[in-house]
XYZ file of C-alpha atoms in Angstrom:
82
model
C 61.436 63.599 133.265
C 65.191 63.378 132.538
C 67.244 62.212 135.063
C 71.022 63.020 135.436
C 73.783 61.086 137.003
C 76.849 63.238 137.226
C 80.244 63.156 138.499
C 80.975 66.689 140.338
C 84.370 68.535 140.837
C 85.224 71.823 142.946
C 87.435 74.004 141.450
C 89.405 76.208 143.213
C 90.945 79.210 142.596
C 94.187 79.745 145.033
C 96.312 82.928 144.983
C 99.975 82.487 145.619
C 100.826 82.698 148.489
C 98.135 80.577 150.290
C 98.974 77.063 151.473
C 98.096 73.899 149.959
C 94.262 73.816 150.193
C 92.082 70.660 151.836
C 88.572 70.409 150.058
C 85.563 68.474 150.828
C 82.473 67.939 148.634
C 79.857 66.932 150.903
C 76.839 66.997 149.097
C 76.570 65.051 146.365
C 78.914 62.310 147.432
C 78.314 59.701 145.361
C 75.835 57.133 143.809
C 72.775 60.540 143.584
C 70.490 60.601 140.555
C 69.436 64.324 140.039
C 66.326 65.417 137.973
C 66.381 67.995 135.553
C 63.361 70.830 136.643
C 64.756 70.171 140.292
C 67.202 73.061 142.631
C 69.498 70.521 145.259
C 72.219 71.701 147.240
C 76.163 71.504 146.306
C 77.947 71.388 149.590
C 81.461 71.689 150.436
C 84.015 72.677 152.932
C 87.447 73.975 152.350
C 90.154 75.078 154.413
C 92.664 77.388 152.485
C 90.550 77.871 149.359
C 90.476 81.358 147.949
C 87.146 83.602 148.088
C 85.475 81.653 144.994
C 84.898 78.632 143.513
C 84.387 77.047 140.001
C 82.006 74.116 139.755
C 82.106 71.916 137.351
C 79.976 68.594 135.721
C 81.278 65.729 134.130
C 78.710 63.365 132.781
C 81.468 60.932 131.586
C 84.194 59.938 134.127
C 85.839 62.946 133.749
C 86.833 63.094 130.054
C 85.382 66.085 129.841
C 83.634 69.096 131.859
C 81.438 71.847 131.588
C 80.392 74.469 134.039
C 78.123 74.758 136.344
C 79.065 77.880 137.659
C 81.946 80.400 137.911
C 83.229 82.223 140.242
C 80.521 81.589 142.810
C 81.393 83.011 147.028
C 82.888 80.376 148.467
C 80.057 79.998 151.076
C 80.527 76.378 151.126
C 77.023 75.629 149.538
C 75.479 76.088 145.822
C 72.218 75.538 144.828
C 71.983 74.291 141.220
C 69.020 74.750 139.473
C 69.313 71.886 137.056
């Protein structure tokens, strides 16, 4: 079974007009080794943010990234369905 470890970012999207955002990823927060076939929980909380959020992966320090998902409610959870 292929296991990923993965650096993760919240992106998100702020209409002007808001003030400066404060974001928390809570879940993964460091150090987790995900398998691929597996659903786990992406966990955040943000004060400020706009209705949605953009998550993305980064499998290499954060050269580059490549969505997760889109535009998801910012419910302050996502389950990713690796």
């Amino acid at each position: 079974m292929k296991k990923i470890l993965f650096l993760l970012v919240l992106v998100v999207s702020i209409t002007l007009g808001y003030s400066q955002p404060s974001l928390d990823l809570t879940s993964p927060n460091g150090g987790e080794v995900w398998q691929s076939g597996s659903s786990y929980n992406i966990t955040w909380t943000c004060s400020g943010c706009g209705p949605t959020v953009d998550i993305n992966l980064s499998v290499n320090g954060g050269m580059s990234w490549n969505p997760i998902v889109t535009g998801a409610p910012n419910t302050g959870s996502y389950t990713w369905n690796i």
